[in-house]
Each structure stands twice: as structure tokens, then as C-alpha cells.
mmCIF file of C-alpha atoms in Angstrom:
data_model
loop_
_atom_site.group_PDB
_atom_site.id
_atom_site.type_symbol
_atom_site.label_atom_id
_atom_site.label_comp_id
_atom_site.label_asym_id
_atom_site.label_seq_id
_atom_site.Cartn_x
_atom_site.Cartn_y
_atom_site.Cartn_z
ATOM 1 C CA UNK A 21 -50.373 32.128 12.410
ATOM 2 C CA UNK A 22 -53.259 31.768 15.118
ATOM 3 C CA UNK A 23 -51.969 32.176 18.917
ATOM 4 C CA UNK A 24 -54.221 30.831 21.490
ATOM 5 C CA UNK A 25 -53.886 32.291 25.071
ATOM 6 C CA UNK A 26 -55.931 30.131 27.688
ATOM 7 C CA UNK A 27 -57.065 31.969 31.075
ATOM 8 C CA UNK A 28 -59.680 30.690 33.369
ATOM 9 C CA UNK A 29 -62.165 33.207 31.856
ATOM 10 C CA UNK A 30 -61.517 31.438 28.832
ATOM 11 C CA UNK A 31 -59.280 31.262 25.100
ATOM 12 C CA UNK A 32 -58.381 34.119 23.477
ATOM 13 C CA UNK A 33 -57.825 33.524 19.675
ATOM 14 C CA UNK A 34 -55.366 36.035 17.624
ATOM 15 C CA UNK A 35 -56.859 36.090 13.782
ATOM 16 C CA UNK A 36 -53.648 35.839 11.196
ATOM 17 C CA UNK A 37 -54.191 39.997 10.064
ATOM 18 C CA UNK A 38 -53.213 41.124 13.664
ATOM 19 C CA UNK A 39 -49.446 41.766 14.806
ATOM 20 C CA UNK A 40 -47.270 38.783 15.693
ATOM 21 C CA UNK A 41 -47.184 39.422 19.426
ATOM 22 C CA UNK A 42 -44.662 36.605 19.661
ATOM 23 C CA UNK A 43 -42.058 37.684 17.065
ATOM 24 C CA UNK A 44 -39.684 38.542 20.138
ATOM 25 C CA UNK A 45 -40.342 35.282 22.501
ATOM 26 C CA UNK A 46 -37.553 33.148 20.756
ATOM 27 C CA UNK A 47 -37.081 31.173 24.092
ATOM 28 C CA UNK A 48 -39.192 27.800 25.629
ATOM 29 C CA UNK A 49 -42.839 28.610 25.972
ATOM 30 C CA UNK A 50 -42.870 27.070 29.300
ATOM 31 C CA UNK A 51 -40.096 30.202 30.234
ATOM 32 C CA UNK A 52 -43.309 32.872 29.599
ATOM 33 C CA UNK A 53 -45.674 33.879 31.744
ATOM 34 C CA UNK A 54 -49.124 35.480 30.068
ATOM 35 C CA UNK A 55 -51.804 37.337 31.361
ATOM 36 C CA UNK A 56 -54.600 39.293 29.469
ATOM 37 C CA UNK A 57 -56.953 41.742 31.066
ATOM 38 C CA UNK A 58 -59.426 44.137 30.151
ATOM 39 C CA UNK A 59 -58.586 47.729 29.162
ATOM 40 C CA UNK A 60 -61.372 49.821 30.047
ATOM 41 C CA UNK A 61 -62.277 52.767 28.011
ATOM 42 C CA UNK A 62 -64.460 54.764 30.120
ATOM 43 C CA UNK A 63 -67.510 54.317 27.312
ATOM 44 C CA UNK A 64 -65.300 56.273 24.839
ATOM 45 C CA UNK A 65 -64.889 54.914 21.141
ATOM 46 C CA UNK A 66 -61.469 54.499 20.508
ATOM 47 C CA UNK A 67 -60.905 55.590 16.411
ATOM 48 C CA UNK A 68 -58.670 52.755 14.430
ATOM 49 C CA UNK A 69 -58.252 52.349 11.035
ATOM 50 C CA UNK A 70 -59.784 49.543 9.570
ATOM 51 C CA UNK A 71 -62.101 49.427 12.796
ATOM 52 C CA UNK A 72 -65.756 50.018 11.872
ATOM 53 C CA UNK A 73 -67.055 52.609 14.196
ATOM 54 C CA UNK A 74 -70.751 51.544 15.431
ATOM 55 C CA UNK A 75 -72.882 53.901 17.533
ATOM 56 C CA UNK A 76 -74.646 50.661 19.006
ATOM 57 C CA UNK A 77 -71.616 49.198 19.975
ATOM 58 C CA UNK A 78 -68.323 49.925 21.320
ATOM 59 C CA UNK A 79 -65.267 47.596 21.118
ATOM 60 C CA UNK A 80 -63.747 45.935 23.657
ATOM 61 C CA UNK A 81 -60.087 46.196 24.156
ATOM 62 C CA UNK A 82 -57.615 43.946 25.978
ATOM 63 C CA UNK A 83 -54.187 44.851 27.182
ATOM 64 C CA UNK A 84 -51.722 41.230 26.949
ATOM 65 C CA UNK A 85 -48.600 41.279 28.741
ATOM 66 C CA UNK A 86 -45.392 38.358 27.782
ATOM 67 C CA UNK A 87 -43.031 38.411 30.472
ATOM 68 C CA UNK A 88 -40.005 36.127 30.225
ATOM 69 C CA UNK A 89 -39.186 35.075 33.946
ATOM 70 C CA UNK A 90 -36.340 35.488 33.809
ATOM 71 C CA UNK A 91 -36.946 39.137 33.231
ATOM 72 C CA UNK A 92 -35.097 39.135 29.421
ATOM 73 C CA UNK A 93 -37.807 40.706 27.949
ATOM 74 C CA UNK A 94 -41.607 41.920 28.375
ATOM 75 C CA UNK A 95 -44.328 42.406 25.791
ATOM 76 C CA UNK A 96 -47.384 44.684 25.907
ATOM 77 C CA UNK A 97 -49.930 44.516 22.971
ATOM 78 C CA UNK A 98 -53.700 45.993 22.605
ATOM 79 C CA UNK A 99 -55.950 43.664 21.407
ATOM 80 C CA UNK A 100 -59.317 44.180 20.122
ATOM 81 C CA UNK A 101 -62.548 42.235 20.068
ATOM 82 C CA UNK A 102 -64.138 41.794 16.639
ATOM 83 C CA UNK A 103 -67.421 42.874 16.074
ATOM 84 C CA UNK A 104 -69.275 39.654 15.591
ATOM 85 C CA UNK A 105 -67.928 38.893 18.706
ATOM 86 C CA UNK A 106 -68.845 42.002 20.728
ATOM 87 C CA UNK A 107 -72.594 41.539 19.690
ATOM 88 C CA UNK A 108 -72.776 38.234 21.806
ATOM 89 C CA UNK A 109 -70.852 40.159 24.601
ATOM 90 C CA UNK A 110 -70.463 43.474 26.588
ATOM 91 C CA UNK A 111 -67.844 45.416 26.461
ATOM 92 C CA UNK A 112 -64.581 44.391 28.412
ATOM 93 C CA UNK A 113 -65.817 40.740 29.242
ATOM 94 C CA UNK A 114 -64.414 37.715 28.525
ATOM 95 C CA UNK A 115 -66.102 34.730 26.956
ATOM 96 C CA UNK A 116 -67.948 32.470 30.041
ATOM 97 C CA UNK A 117 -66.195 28.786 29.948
ATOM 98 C CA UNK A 118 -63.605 27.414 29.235
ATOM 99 C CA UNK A 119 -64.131 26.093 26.052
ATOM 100 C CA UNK A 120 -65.314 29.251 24.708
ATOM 101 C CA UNK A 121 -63.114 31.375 22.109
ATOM 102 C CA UNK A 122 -63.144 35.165 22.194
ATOM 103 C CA UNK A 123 -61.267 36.501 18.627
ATOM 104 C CA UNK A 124 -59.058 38.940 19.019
ATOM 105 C CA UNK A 125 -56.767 40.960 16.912
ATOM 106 C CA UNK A 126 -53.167 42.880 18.308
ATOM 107 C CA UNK A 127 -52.683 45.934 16.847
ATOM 108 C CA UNK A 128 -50.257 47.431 18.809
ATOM 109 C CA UNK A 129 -47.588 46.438 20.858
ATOM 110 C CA UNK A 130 -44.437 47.673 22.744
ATOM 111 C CA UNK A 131 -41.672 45.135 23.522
ATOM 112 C CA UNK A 132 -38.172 45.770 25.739
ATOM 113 C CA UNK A 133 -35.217 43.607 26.716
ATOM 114 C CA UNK A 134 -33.977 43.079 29.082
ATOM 115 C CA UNK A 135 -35.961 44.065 31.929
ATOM 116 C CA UNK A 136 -32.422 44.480 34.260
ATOM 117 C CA UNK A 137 -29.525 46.907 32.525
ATOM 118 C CA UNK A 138 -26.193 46.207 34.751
ATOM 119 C CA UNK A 139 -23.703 48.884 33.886
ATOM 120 C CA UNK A 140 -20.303 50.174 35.532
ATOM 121 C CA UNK A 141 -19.686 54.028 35.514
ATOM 122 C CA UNK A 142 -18.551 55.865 32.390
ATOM 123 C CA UNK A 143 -20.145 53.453 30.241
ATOM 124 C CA UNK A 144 -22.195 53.711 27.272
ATOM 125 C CA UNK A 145 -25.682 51.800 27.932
ATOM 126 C CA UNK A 146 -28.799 51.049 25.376
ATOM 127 C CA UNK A 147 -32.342 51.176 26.695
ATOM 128 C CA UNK A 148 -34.181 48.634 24.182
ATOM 129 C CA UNK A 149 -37.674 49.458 23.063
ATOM 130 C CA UNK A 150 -39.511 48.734 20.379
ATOM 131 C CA UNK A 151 -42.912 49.103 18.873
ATOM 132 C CA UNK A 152 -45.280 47.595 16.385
ATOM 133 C CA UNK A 153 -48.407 48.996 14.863
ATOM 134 C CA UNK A 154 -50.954 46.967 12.320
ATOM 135 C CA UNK A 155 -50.639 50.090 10.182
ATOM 136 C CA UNK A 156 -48.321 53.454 9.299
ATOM 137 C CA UNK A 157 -49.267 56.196 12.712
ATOM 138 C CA UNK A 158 -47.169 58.931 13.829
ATOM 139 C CA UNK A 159 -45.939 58.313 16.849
ATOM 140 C CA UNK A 160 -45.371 60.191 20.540
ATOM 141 C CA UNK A 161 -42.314 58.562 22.029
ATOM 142 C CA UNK A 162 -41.619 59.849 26.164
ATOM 143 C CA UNK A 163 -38.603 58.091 28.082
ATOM 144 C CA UNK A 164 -38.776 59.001 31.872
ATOM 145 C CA UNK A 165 -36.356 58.263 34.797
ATOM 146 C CA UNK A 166 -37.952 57.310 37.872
ATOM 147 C CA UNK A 167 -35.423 57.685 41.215
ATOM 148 C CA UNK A 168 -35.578 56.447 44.248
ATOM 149 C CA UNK A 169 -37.683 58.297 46.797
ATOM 150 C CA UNK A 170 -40.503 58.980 44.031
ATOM 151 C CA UNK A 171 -38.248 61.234 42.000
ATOM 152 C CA UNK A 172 -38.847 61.887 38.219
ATOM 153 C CA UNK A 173 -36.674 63.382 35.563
ATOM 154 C CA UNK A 174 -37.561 63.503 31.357
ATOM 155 C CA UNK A 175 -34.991 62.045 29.359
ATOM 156 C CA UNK A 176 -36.531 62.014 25.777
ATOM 157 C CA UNK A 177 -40.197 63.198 24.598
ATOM 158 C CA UNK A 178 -40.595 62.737 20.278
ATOM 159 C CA UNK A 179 -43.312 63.982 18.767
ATOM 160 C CA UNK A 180 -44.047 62.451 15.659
ATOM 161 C CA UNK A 181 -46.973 64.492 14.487
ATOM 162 C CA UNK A 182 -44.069 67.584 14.010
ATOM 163 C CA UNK A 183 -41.262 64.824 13.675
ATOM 164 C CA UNK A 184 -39.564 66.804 16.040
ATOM 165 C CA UNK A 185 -37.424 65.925 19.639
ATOM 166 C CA UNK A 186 -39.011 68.352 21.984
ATOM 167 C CA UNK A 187 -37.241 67.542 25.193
ATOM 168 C CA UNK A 188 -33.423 65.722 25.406
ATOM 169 C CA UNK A 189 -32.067 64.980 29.117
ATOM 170 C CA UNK A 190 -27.982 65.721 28.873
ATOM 171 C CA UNK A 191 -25.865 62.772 27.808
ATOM 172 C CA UNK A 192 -29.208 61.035 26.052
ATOM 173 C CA UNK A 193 -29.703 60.306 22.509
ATOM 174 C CA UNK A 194 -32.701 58.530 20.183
ATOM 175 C CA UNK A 195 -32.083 57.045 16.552
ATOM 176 C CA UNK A 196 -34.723 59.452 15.125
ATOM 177 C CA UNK A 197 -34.169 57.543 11.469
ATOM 178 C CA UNK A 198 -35.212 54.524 13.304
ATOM 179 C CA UNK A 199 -38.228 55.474 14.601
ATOM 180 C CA UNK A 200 -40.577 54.732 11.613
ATOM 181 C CA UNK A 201 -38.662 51.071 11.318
ATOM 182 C CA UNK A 202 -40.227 50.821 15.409
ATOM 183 C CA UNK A 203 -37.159 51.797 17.263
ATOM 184 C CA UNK A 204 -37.830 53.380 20.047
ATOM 185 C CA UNK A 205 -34.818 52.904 22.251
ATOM 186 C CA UNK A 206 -32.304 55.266 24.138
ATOM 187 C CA UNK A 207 -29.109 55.689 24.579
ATOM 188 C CA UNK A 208 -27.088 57.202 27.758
ATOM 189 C CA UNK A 209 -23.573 57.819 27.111
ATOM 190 C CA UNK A 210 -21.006 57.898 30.006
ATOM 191 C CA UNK A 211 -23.257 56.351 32.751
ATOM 192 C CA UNK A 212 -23.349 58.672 35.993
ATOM 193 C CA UNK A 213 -24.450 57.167 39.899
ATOM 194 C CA UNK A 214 -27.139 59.394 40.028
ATOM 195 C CA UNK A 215 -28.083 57.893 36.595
ATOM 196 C CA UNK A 216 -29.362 54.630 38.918
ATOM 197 C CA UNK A 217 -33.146 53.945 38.343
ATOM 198 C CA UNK A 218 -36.186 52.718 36.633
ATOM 199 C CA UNK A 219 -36.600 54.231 32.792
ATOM 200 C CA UNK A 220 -39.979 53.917 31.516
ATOM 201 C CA UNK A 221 -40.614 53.638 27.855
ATOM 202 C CA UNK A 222 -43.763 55.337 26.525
ATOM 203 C CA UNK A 223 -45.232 55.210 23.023
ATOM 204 C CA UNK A 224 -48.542 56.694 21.983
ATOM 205 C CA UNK A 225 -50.587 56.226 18.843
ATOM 206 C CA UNK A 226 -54.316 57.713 18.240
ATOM 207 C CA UNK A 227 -55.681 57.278 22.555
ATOM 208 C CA UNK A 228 -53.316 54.105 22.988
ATOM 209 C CA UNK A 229 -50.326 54.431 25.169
ATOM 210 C CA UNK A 230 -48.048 51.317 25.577
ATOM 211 C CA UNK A 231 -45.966 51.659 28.774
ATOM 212 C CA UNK A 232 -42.529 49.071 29.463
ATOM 213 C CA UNK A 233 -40.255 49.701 31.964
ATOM 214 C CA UNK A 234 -36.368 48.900 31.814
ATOM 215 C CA UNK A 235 -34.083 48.922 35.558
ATOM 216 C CA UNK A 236 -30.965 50.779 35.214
ATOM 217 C CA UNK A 237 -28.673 48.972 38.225
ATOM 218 C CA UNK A 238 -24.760 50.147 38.512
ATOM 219 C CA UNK A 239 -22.503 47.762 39.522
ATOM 220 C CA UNK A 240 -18.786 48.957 39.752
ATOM 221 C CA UNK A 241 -16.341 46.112 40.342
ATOM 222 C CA UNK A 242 -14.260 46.230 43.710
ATOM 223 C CA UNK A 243 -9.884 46.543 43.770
ATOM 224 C CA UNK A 244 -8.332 44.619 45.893
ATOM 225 C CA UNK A 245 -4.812 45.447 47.423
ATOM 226 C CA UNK A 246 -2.887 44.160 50.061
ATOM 227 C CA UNK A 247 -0.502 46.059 51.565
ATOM 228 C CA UNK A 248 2.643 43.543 51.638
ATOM 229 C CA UNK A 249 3.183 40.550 48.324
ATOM 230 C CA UNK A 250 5.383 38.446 50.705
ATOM 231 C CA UNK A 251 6.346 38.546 54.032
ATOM 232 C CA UNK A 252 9.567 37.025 56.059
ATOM 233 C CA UNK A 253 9.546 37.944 59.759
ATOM 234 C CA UNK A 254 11.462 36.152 62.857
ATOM 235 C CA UNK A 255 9.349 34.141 65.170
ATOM 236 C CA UNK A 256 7.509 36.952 67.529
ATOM 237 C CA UNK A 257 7.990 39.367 65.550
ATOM 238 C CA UNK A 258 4.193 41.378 64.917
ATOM 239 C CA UNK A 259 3.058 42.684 61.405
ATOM 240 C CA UNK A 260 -0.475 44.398 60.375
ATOM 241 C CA UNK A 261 -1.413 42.448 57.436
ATOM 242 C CA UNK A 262 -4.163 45.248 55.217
ATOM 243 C CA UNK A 263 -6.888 44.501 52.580
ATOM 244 C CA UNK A 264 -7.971 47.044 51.375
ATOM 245 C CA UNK A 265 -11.601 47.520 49.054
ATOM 246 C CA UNK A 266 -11.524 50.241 46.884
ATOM 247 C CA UNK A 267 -14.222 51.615 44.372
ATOM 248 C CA UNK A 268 -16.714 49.196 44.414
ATOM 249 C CA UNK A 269 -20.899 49.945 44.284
ATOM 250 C CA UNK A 270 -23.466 49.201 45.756
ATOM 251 C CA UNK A 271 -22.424 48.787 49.239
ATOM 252 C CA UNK A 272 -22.461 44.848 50.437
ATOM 253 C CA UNK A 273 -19.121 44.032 49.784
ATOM 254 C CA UNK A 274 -17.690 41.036 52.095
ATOM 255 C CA UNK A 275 -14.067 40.503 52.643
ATOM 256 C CA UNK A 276 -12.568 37.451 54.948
ATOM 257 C CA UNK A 277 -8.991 37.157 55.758
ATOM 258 C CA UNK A 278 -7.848 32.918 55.294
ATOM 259 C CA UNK A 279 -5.564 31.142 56.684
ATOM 260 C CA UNK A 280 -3.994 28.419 54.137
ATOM 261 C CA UNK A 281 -2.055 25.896 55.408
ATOM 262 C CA UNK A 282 1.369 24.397 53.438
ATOM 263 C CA UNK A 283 0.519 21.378 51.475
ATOM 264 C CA UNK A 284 -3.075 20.958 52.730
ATOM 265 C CA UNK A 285 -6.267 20.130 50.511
ATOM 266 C CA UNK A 286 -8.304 21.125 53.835
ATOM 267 C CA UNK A 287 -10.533 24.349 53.568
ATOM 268 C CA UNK A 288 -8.605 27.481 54.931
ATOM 269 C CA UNK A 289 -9.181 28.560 57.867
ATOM 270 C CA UNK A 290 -10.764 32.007 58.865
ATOM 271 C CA UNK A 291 -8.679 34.418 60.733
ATOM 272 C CA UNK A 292 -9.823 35.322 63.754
ATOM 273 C CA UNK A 293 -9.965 38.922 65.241
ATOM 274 C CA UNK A 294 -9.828 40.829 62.049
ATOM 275 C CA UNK A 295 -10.906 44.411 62.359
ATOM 276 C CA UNK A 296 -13.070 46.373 59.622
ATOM 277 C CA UNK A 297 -12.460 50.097 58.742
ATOM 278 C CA UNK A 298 -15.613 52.515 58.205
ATOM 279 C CA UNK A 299 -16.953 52.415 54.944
ATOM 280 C CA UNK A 300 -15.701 55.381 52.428
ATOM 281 C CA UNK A 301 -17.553 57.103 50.039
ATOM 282 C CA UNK A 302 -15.537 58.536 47.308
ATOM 283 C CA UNK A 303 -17.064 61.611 44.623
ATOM 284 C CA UNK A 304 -18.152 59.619 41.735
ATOM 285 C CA UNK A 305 -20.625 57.205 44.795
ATOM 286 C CA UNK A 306 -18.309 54.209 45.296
ATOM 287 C CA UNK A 307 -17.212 52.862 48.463
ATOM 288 C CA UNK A 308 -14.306 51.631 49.790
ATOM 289 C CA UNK A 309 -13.329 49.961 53.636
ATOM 290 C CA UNK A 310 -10.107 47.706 54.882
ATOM 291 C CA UNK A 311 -10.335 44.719 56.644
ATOM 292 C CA UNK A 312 -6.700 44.336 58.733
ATOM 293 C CA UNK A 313 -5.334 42.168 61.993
ATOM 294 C CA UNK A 314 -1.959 42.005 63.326
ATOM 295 C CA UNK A 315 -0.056 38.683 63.129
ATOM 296 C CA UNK A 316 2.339 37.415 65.449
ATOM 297 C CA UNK A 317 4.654 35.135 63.379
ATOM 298 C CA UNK A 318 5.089 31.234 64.903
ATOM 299 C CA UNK A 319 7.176 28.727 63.274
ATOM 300 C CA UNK A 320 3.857 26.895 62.619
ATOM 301 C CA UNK A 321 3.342 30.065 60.066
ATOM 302 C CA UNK A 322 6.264 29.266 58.478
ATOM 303 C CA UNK A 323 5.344 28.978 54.147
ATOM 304 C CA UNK A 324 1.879 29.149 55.048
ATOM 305 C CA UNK A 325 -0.460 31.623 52.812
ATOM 306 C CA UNK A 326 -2.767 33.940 53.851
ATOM 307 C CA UNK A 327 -5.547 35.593 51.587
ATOM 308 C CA UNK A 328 -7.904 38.454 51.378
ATOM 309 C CA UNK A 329 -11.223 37.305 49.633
ATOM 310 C CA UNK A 330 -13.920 39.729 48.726
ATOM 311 C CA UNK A 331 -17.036 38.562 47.211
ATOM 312 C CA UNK A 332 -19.953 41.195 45.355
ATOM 313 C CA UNK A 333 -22.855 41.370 43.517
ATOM 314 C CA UNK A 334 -20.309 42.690 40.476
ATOM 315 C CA UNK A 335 -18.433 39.853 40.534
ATOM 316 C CA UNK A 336 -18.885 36.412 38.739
ATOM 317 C CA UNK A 337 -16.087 35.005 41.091
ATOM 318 C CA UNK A 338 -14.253 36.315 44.260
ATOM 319 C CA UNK A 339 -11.553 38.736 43.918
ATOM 320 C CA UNK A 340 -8.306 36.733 45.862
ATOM 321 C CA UNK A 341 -5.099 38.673 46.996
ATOM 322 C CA UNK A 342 -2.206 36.747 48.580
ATOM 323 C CA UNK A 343 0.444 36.876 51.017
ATOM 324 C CA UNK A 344 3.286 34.204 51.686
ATOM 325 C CA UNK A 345 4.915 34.333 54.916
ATOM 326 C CA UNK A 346 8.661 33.214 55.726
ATOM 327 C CA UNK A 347 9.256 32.656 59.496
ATOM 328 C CA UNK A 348 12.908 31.856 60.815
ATOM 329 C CA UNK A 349 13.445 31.315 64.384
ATOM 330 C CA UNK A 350 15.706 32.439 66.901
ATOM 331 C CA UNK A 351 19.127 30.589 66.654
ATOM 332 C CA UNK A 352 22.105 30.669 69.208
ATOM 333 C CA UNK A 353 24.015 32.218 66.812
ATOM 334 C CA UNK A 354 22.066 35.289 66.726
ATOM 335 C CA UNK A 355 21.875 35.036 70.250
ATOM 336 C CA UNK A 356 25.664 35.013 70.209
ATOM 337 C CA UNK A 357 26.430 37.732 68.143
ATOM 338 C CA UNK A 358 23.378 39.997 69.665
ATOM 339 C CA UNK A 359 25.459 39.633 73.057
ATOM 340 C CA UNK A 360 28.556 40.021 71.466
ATOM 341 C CA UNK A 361 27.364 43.371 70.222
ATOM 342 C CA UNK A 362 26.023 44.455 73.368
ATOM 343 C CA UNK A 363 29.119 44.076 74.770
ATOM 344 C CA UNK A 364 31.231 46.319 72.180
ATOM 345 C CA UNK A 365 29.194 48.580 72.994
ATOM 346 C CA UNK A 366 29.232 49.080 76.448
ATOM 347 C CA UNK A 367 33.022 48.916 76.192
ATOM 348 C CA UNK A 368 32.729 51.839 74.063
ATOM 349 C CA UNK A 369 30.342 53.679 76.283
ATOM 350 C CA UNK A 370 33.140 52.968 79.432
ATOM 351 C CA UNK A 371 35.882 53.968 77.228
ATOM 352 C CA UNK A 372 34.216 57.754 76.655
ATOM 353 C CA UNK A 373 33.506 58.319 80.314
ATOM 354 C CA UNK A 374 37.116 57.070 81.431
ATOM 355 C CA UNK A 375 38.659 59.511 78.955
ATOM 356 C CA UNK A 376 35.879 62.100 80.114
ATOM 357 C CA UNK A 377 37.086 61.711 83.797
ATOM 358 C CA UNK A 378 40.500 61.937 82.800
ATOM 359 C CA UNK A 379 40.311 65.238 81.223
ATOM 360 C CA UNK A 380 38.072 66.658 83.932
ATOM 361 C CA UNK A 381 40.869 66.060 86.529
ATOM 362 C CA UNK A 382 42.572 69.257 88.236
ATOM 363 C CA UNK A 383 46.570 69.312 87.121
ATOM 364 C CA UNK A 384 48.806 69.588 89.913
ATOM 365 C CA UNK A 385 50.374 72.960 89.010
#
């Protein structure tokens, strides 16, 4: 099948022997965004098989990137000029005008999905690479794991000229068997925070080294507690209502405190002057904070619910913990019997001092 790429510079033209550098884009056309560019060789002849080598003339090579935009997967592949076209033009440029056709062939490509890995801690995850060559090549497969603040660390270097694994980062495994089928991918068992980062896939074959790079983000889901299920207090009485936000990563977790009304369709209302704990770091990197205020029951309380919502990136909807509150009010009843209590009791508290008097009286003998 021919594949036509059209630039500015001009069309590019795949010829049916080269590699199908669309065999992973199974989505909409219109979702992929294509851009070819010149891959300069610094005058060097780059040995192929099934290239003619010409000490006129050298080839020109292309580099073609597929990107799906919504970052599910990215394709690199080499391209090379034929030689009937490279004796109309130099090396490395593209056909003038529009209408113009430069044939190319693809004879190697590297392909990963998805672009974005989300992952919670302890978890197994699969770096997806794979690679396609227009014939049978040993090849040199390197994973690397780029930090933040410029830091690197090797996970995985193959080296398929001695078929054997010469480096292997702890916890990180390759499907060696699979590697002549074109899988290049990695596995990283039990997921760690300092795990976090860009891994860059690297395959090389003769001087050609395809490069795709795969984002590693952790997202640990948030636990919501509140410290109380249901509440009944007597009108004035005070209780500190507590959310608390445990384990959760990365850091911008929001929580509000609502105020839901009995019987209304209205939104809730926001509690007011609700006070926010410092944020926690446990060992394993996640974070934790409360969010708490102190509520001074009213009769207008009375049935009405109150809710801790926390929203975060890990989340596809907000967490939502809930508290019913009872209020009863002050009848004359318990007035009544409060004062009748009182009362008993100071009658008691007379009594002991009357007899203690007594007894401390002088006899008259």
C-alpha cells in the first residue's frame, strides 16, 4: 500500500517494499499529527542491506514521526530516498513544490503506546515498545529513566550481537524471547515513588538509533474519613466536625466542607471558616492533611447533612463522606429536672456540713 505524507516542502511517497509505518495508527487520520524531517548524516554512508552503496552519491535519510494527539501512541521510522531520486537531488532536501513527489522507503521504525503510564504504588506496569526492521538485524535495546532535576538511571541495555542482557535496574524485566518478534518493552514490577519519570526506549540497528519516550506518572487515590457517621447534639451545644485526607499523590488535593439542606434540590452551601491542617508526608511519598471547623448546633441544623468532598487528579469522580446531624432543643422539662437536681444536691451538701458542725461541738462534761 502507497502512503502519501504532504508537507509544504512537498509529498513524500512510501513504495509498497518498505515497512507499514501505519500498522499501529488504527484511529481517525484527522486524530494524527505528521511531520518528516531530514536526518543528517554528517557525509557518512550509512551500510543497509539491499541499499546499493555509490561512491558518487550518498543517500538521503528522513526521520517521520506519527503522534496521536491525544498522546496514545507515537511512531518513529527512517526513511530513505531511492537512488533515482537522489540523482535529481542533494542529499537531505526535499523535492521543491508542491506537486512534486520524493519516493521514499521506511525501513525502520520504533512505535510506543501510550505516551502517559498512570500507575498507583505497588503495581505492576508495562512500558510498550516495539520495533520493525525491513529485514532480520541484531538488535541493541537501552531503556533509561530520566528524573526530575536532570537525573538518569539504566534500567535495561540488550545486546543482541552476544544475545545477552548486560545491565538490569532492580525490579525490571524484558521478554528476551520476544525480542526477535520486535518486542522491545519493559516491565517494572511493584511500582516505587521514586520510580516517577520519563523512560526512554532505545533501539539500534547497523548506525540507526530509534529513540520513543514513555511518562511514568503515579497517581495514588486519596481516603477519606470523617471523624463522626452521625451526629445528635442539643441546640448550643459545639462539636469539631474532621475530614481527614490520607495517602493520596501528587499533592493538589482539594477538600470543601457542604452544607446540605433537608429536602432541598438547591446546591449546598459551603461552610464557612473551615481550617486546613499542614500537609503530611508519609514513607512510601504520599500526603495526607484535614480540613475541620467547629459547629455550633441551631435548630435550623436540625436533619440537615453535611459533607466532606475531595476532588484529585486520581479520581474520575469526587470522593463524598457524610454526616447527619440531629438537633433537639432545650425543653422546660429539662429545665425542670436540671433545677430539680441542683437542688438535691445542695441539700445534700447542707446536710454534710450540719452533721460536720454537730460533731465538732465541745460536750459539756
Amino acid at each position: 500500500m502507497n502512503y502519501r505524507t504532504y508537507l509544504v516542502a512537498g509529498c513524500f511517497l512510501c513504495i509498497e517494499s518498505s515497512l507499514d509505518i501505519l500498522q499501529h495508527a488504527n484511529e481517525d487520520i484527522n486524530t494524527l499529527d505528521c511531520r518528516i524531517s531530514a536526518y543528517f548524516t554528517a557525509n557518512t554512508q550509512i551500510i543497509w542491506p539491499g541499499r546499493e552503496i555509490r561512491a558518487s552519491s550518498l543517500d538521503s535519510w528522513f526521520i517521520c514521526t506519527i503522534k496521536h494527539t491525544a498522546e496514545k501512541y507515537m511512531t518513529t521510522a527512517f526513511l530513505v530516498q531511492t537512488h533515482k531520486e537522489n540523482e535529481n537531488h542533494s542529499q537531505g532536501q526535499l523535492s521543491p513544490g508542491i506537486a512534486e513527489q520524493s519516493h521514499v522507503s521506511a525501513v525502520f521504525l520504533v512505535h510506543t503506546r501510550p505516551s502517559v503510564v498512570r500507575s498507583a504504588l505497588s503495581k505492576d506496569v508495562l512500558f510498550d515498545c516495539a520495533f520493525s526492521i525491513d529485514h532480520q538485524a541484531d538488535v541493541t535495546i537501552q531503556w533509561v529513566l530520566h528524573r526530575k532535576g536532570g537525573h538518569k538511571k539504566l534500567m535495561f541495555t540488550y545486546n543482541g550481537s552476544s544475545k545477552q542482557v548486560e545491565h538490569m535496574a532492580d525490579r525490571a524485566e524484558m521478554f528476551l524471547e520476544e525480542i526477535p518478534k520486535g518486542n522491545a518493552s519493559l516491565l517494572l514490577r511493584n511500582v516505587e515513588m521514586r520510580d516517577e519519570g520519563t523512560y526512554s526506549c532505545s533501539v539500534s540497528v547497523s548506525s540507526l538509533t530509534g529513540e520513543q519516550a514513555i511518562q511514568l506518572q503515579i497517581e495514588e487515590k486519596p481516603t477519606v474519613i470523617v471523624n463522626v457517621n452521625s451526629l445528635s447534639l442539643v441546640e448550643g451545644e459545639q462539636y469539631k466536625l474532621i475530614c481527614d485526607i490520607r495517602n493520596y499523590y501528587p499533592l493538589d488535593a482539594q477538600a470543601q466542607w457542604l452544607r446540605e439542606l433537608k429536602g432541598s434540590r438547591k446546591v449546598p452551601d459551603v461552610v464557612k471558616n473551615v481550617l486546613s491542617s499542614n500537609h503530611r508526608q508519609s514513607s512510601n511519598g504520599t500526603y495526607s492533611f484535614s480540613r475541620y471547623f467547629l459547629l455550633t448546633a441551631s435548630l435550623e441544623d436540625n436533619e440537615h447533612t453535611y459533607t466532606c468532598r475531595v476532588d484529585h487528579q486520581s479520581l474520575q469522580a469526587p470522593i463524598r463522606r457524610s454526616v447527619i446531624v440531629q438537633v433537639r432543643g432545650t425543653s422546660i422539662i429539662w429545665v425542670l429536672l436540671l433545677l430539680l437536681g441542683l437542688s438535691v444536691c445542695l441539700a445534700v451538701v447542707l446536710h454534710y456540713f450540719y452533721k460536720v458542725k454537730s460533731t465538732a461541738k465541745p460536750k459539756p462534761y
